[in-house]
């Protein structure tokens, strides 16, 4: 469910004062006007969404990305659940959509998903639900499109951890050592793998190509270390490097 950090803090400070430090959460910057000017998304109350991450822009962008990835097919999945005579599952999917929409500040979707949740729970007629499904899905897809346009601009503006090959000669022995270490860290699901991939992004781009480097880093940033390792291994092998089986 959506959490309001300030409200949570004040509730804890009221009922459990011994467990609250002297820091006043009202002094924490939540969403500066500068951040708001740069981040405007149709269908999303960005200020409200950022308030739930205490102004942590990077974390909020991550939540937006996960929302698009996880909820894109939410309405389709609800329909499938009802077709399979699984109304409890459909209701849970609607509840999840309502909760995560509220978390990012997509309040129109939150309201529509809440209506769907109630309709499914009350076993409304399917034709009535279909109208609600269509309305909610239209809003969902429009909002996801708007979010993804903003995310694309954000990535383009902050593309400091991706690189195009600069044509410098590659030290194959050093690169072999680097690729082996990356494979090991990814295989062990070690968070240090992401740090190493960020630190060596230019070297990897020179050795394996810019597109491959971006694929590897994108997967690692989503903590899909298996996918990152698979892309790295395949490209390394193609380019004549030894890989770990």
Tab-separated table of N, CA and C in Angstrom, residues 71-145:
chain	number	residue	atom	x	y	z
A	71	UNK	N	3.187	-3.802	-14.653
A	71	UNK	CA	1.743	-3.566	-14.727
A	71	UNK	C	1.212	-3.393	-16.148
A	72	UNK	N	2.073	-3.452	-17.134
A	72	UNK	CA	1.639	-3.226	-18.514
A	72	UNK	C	0.482	-4.156	-18.903
A	73	UNK	N	0.561	-5.417	-18.487
A	73	UNK	CA	-0.447	-6.410	-18.875
A	73	UNK	C	-1.426	-6.705	-17.738
A	74	UNK	N	-1.542	-5.784	-16.790
A	74	UNK	CA	-2.367	-6.046	-15.600
A	74	UNK	C	-3.818	-6.333	-15.965
A	75	UNK	N	-4.402	-5.531	-16.843
A	75	UNK	CA	-5.816	-5.720	-17.199
A	75	UNK	C	-5.993	-7.022	-17.974
A	76	UNK	N	-5.080	-7.297	-18.892
A	76	UNK	CA	-5.137	-8.565	-19.633
A	76	UNK	C	-5.093	-9.744	-18.663
A	77	UNK	N	-4.217	-9.656	-17.666
A	77	UNK	CA	-4.084	-10.758	-16.711
A	77	UNK	C	-5.341	-10.924	-15.856
A	78	UNK	N	-6.011	-9.825	-15.556
A	78	UNK	CA	-7.276	-9.922	-14.815
A	78	UNK	C	-8.329	-10.632	-15.645
A	79	UNK	N	-8.406	-10.280	-16.922
A	79	UNK	CA	-9.374	-10.942	-17.806
A	79	UNK	C	-9.085	-12.441	-17.903
A	80	UNK	N	-7.817	-12.779	-18.037
A	80	UNK	CA	-7.430	-14.189	-18.135
A	80	UNK	C	-7.825	-14.932	-16.861
A	81	UNK	N	-7.610	-14.290	-15.720
A	81	UNK	CA	-7.960	-14.921	-14.440
A	81	UNK	C	-9.468	-15.173	-14.356
A	82	UNK	N	-10.264	-14.206	-14.783
A	82	UNK	CA	-11.720	-14.397	-14.752
A	82	UNK	C	-12.150	-15.474	-15.741
A	83	UNK	N	-11.521	-15.514	-16.911
A	83	UNK	CA	-11.843	-16.555	-17.894
A	83	UNK	C	-11.544	-17.945	-17.334
A	84	UNK	N	-10.533	-18.005	-16.465
A	84	UNK	CA	-10.147	-19.288	-15.866
A	84	UNK	C	-10.918	-19.556	-14.566
A	85	UNK	N	-11.942	-18.716	-14.315
A	85	UNK	CA	-12.768	-18.865	-13.112
A	85	UNK	C	-11.921	-18.717	-11.843
A	86	UNK	N	-11.048	-17.721	-11.851
A	86	UNK	CA	-10.209	-17.428	-10.685
A	86	UNK	C	-10.433	-15.982	-10.264
A	87	UNK	N	-11.602	-15.660	-9.748
A	87	UNK	CA	-11.903	-14.276	-9.368
A	87	UNK	C	-11.017	-13.755	-8.240
A	88	UNK	N	-10.585	-14.640	-7.345
A	88	UNK	CA	-9.720	-14.197	-6.246
A	88	UNK	C	-8.404	-13.664	-6.798
A	89	UNK	N	-7.850	-14.366	-7.789
A	89	UNK	CA	-6.616	-13.906	-8.425
A	89	UNK	C	-6.850	-12.574	-9.128
A	90	UNK	N	-7.945	-12.464	-9.859
A	90	UNK	CA	-8.247	-11.218	-10.568
A	90	UNK	C	-8.379	-10.056	-9.586
A	91	UNK	N	-9.031	-10.325	-8.465
A	91	UNK	CA	-9.189	-9.281	-7.456
A	91	UNK	C	-7.841	-8.871	-6.878
A	92	UNK	N	-6.979	-9.842	-6.651
A	92	UNK	CA	-5.648	-9.538	-6.118
A	92	UNK	C	-4.828	-8.717	-7.110
A	93	UNK	N	-4.952	-9.034	-8.402
A	93	UNK	CA	-4.236	-8.267	-9.424
A	93	UNK	C	-4.719	-6.819	-9.455
A	94	UNK	N	-6.035	-6.639	-9.310
A	94	UNK	CA	-6.581	-5.283	-9.272
A	94	UNK	C	-6.094	-4.535	-8.034
A	95	UNK	N	-6.038	-5.238	-6.919
A	95	UNK	CA	-5.556	-4.635	-5.670
A	95	UNK	C	-4.096	-4.209	-5.810
A	96	UNK	N	-3.294	-5.053	-6.448
A	96	UNK	CA	-1.885	-4.719	-6.652
A	96	UNK	C	-1.739	-3.493	-7.542
A	97	UNK	N	-2.497	-3.451	-8.643
A	97	UNK	CA	-2.443	-2.295	-9.532
A	97	UNK	C	-2.843	-1.026	-8.786
A	98	UNK	N	-3.857	-1.121	-7.957
A	98	UNK	CA	-4.287	0.033	-7.169
A	98	UNK	C	-3.164	0.509	-6.249
A	99	UNK	N	-2.510	-0.430	-5.592
A	99	UNK	CA	-1.465	-0.064	-4.640
A	99	UNK	C	-0.239	0.564	-5.294
A	100	UNK	N	0.255	-0.052	-6.358
A	100	UNK	CA	1.475	0.473	-6.982
A	100	UNK	C	1.193	1.765	-7.742
A	101	UNK	N	-0.033	1.930	-8.241
A	101	UNK	CA	-0.393	3.191	-8.889
A	101	UNK	C	-0.361	4.324	-7.873
A	102	UNK	N	-0.905	4.057	-6.701
A	102	UNK	CA	-0.858	5.064	-5.648
A	102	UNK	C	0.562	5.373	-5.224
A	103	UNK	N	1.422	4.374	-5.246
A	103	UNK	CA	2.803	4.560	-4.826
A	103	UNK	C	3.540	5.555	-5.707
A	104	UNK	N	3.292	5.518	-7.018
A	104	UNK	CA	3.998	6.422	-7.927
A	104	UNK	C	3.233	7.724	-8.164
A	105	UNK	N	2.003	7.811	-7.667
A	105	UNK	CA	1.220	9.028	-7.848
A	105	UNK	C	0.296	9.000	-9.055
A	106	UNK	N	0.045	7.806	-9.608
A	106	UNK	CA	-0.883	7.671	-10.736
A	106	UNK	C	-2.290	7.501	-10.176
A	107	UNK	N	-2.871	8.587	-9.730
A	107	UNK	CA	-4.081	8.501	-8.926
A	107	UNK	C	-5.333	8.138	-9.724
A	108	UNK	N	-5.384	8.510	-11.003
A	108	UNK	CA	-6.542	8.125	-11.807
A	108	UNK	C	-6.595	6.613	-11.965
A	109	UNK	N	-5.451	6.012	-12.247
A	109	UNK	CA	-5.396	4.545	-12.338
A	109	UNK	C	-5.736	3.924	-10.992
A	110	UNK	N	-5.236	4.526	-9.922
A	110	UNK	CA	-5.525	3.991	-8.587
A	110	UNK	C	-7.033	3.927	-8.347
A	111	UNK	N	-7.747	4.991	-8.702
A	111	UNK	CA	-9.190	5.018	-8.497
A	111	UNK	C	-9.899	3.995	-9.380
A	112	UNK	N	-9.495	3.918	-10.655
A	112	UNK	CA	-10.129	2.969	-11.572
A	112	UNK	C	-9.848	1.527	-11.149
A	113	UNK	N	-8.617	1.262	-10.706
A	113	UNK	CA	-8.270	-0.090	-10.254
A	113	UNK	C	-9.049	-0.443	-8.986
A	114	UNK	N	-9.277	0.551	-8.136
A	114	UNK	CA	-10.071	0.314	-6.935
A	114	UNK	C	-11.505	-0.050	-7.277
A	115	UNK	N	-12.047	0.604	-8.286
A	115	UNK	CA	-13.397	0.265	-8.733
A	115	UNK	C	-13.442	-1.149	-9.311
A	116	UNK	N	-12.408	-1.507	-10.055
A	116	UNK	CA	-12.337	-2.869	-10.588
A	116	UNK	C	-12.250	-3.892	-9.457
A	117	UNK	N	-11.428	-3.592	-8.470
A	117	UNK	CA	-11.282	-4.506	-7.337
A	117	UNK	C	-12.632	-4.743	-6.665
A	118	UNK	N	-13.384	-3.659	-6.453
A	118	UNK	CA	-14.694	-3.789	-5.812
A	118	UNK	C	-15.670	-4.557	-6.699
A	119	UNK	N	-15.639	-4.258	-8.004
A	119	UNK	CA	-16.544	-4.941	-8.922
A	119	UNK	C	-16.277	-6.430	-8.993
A	120	UNK	N	-14.997	-6.798	-9.031
A	120	UNK	CA	-14.653	-8.227	-9.072
A	120	UNK	C	-15.043	-8.899	-7.765
A	121	UNK	N	-14.778	-8.207	-6.654
A	121	UNK	CA	-15.122	-8.764	-5.343
A	121	UNK	C	-16.630	-8.997	-5.214
A	122	UNK	N	-17.411	-8.075	-5.768
A	122	UNK	CA	-18.871	-8.172	-5.672
A	122	UNK	C	-19.468	-9.074	-6.743
A	123	UNK	N	-18.580	-9.664	-7.576
A	123	UNK	CA	-19.001	-10.564	-8.659
A	123	UNK	C	-19.978	-9.847	-9.610
A	124	UNK	N	-19.589	-8.641	-10.028
A	124	UNK	CA	-20.408	-7.891	-10.980
A	124	UNK	C	-20.501	-8.636	-12.301
A	125	UNK	N	-21.505	-8.303	-13.093
A	125	UNK	CA	-21.666	-8.926	-14.399
A	125	UNK	C	-20.436	-8.638	-15.267
A	126	UNK	N	-20.086	-9.613	-16.101
A	126	UNK	CA	-18.878	-9.479	-16.896
A	126	UNK	C	-18.950	-8.291	-17.860
A	127	UNK	N	-20.111	-8.035	-18.416
A	127	UNK	CA	-20.212	-6.905	-19.348
A	127	UNK	C	-19.960	-5.581	-18.642
A	128	UNK	N	-20.358	-5.478	-17.367
A	128	UNK	CA	-20.061	-4.276	-16.591
A	128	UNK	C	-18.568	-4.172	-16.318
A	129	UNK	N	-17.955	-5.312	-15.991
A	129	UNK	CA	-16.519	-5.324	-15.734
A	129	UNK	C	-15.732	-4.967	-16.994
A	130	UNK	N	-16.226	-5.413	-18.146
A	130	UNK	CA	-15.509	-5.132	-19.394
A	130	UNK	C	-15.426	-3.633	-19.649
A	131	UNK	N	-16.480	-2.916	-19.338
A	131	UNK	CA	-16.439	-1.462	-19.497
A	131	UNK	C	-15.388	-0.859	-18.574
A	132	UNK	N	-15.331	-1.359	-17.346
A	132	UNK	CA	-14.341	-0.864	-16.387
A	132	UNK	C	-12.930	-1.271	-16.803
A	133	UNK	N	-12.791	-2.503	-17.320
A	133	UNK	CA	-11.490	-2.951	-17.813
A	133	UNK	C	-10.986	-2.024	-18.917
A	134	UNK	N	-11.864	-1.728	-19.866
A	134	UNK	CA	-11.457	-0.911	-21.016
A	134	UNK	C	-11.034	0.487	-20.570
A	135	UNK	N	-11.796	1.086	-19.669
A	135	UNK	CA	-11.474	2.428	-19.200
A	135	UNK	C	-10.142	2.440	-18.455
A	136	UNK	N	-9.964	1.459	-17.592
A	136	UNK	CA	-8.738	1.392	-16.799
A	136	UNK	C	-7.519	1.108	-17.688
A	137	UNK	N	-7.696	0.203	-18.649
A	137	UNK	CA	-6.563	-0.153	-19.511
A	137	UNK	C	-6.164	1.017	-20.410
A	138	UNK	N	-7.143	1.759	-20.910
A	138	UNK	CA	-6.829	2.943	-21.717
A	138	UNK	C	-5.977	3.926	-20.922
A	139	UNK	N	-6.369	4.167	-19.678
A	139	UNK	CA	-5.619	5.089	-18.830
A	139	UNK	C	-4.252	4.521	-18.487
A	140	UNK	N	-4.213	3.217	-18.232
A	140	UNK	CA	-2.949	2.567	-17.884
A	140	UNK	C	-1.947	2.661	-19.023
A	141	UNK	N	-2.374	2.325	-20.224
A	141	UNK	CA	-1.453	2.339	-21.366
A	141	UNK	C	-1.011	3.761	-21.698
A	142	UNK	N	-1.910	4.719	-21.588
A	142	UNK	CA	-1.543	6.119	-21.851
A	142	UNK	C	-0.521	6.603	-20.829
A	143	UNK	N	-0.711	6.211	-19.574
A	143	UNK	CA	0.207	6.625	-18.517
A	143	UNK	C	1.563	5.960	-18.687
A	144	UNK	N	1.568	4.685	-19.017
A	144	UNK	CA	2.832	3.979	-19.243
A	144	UNK	C	3.586	4.619	-20.403
A	145	UNK	N	2.871	4.973	-21.462
A	145	UNK	CA	3.513	5.631	-22.601
A	145	UNK	C	4.154	6.942	-22.153
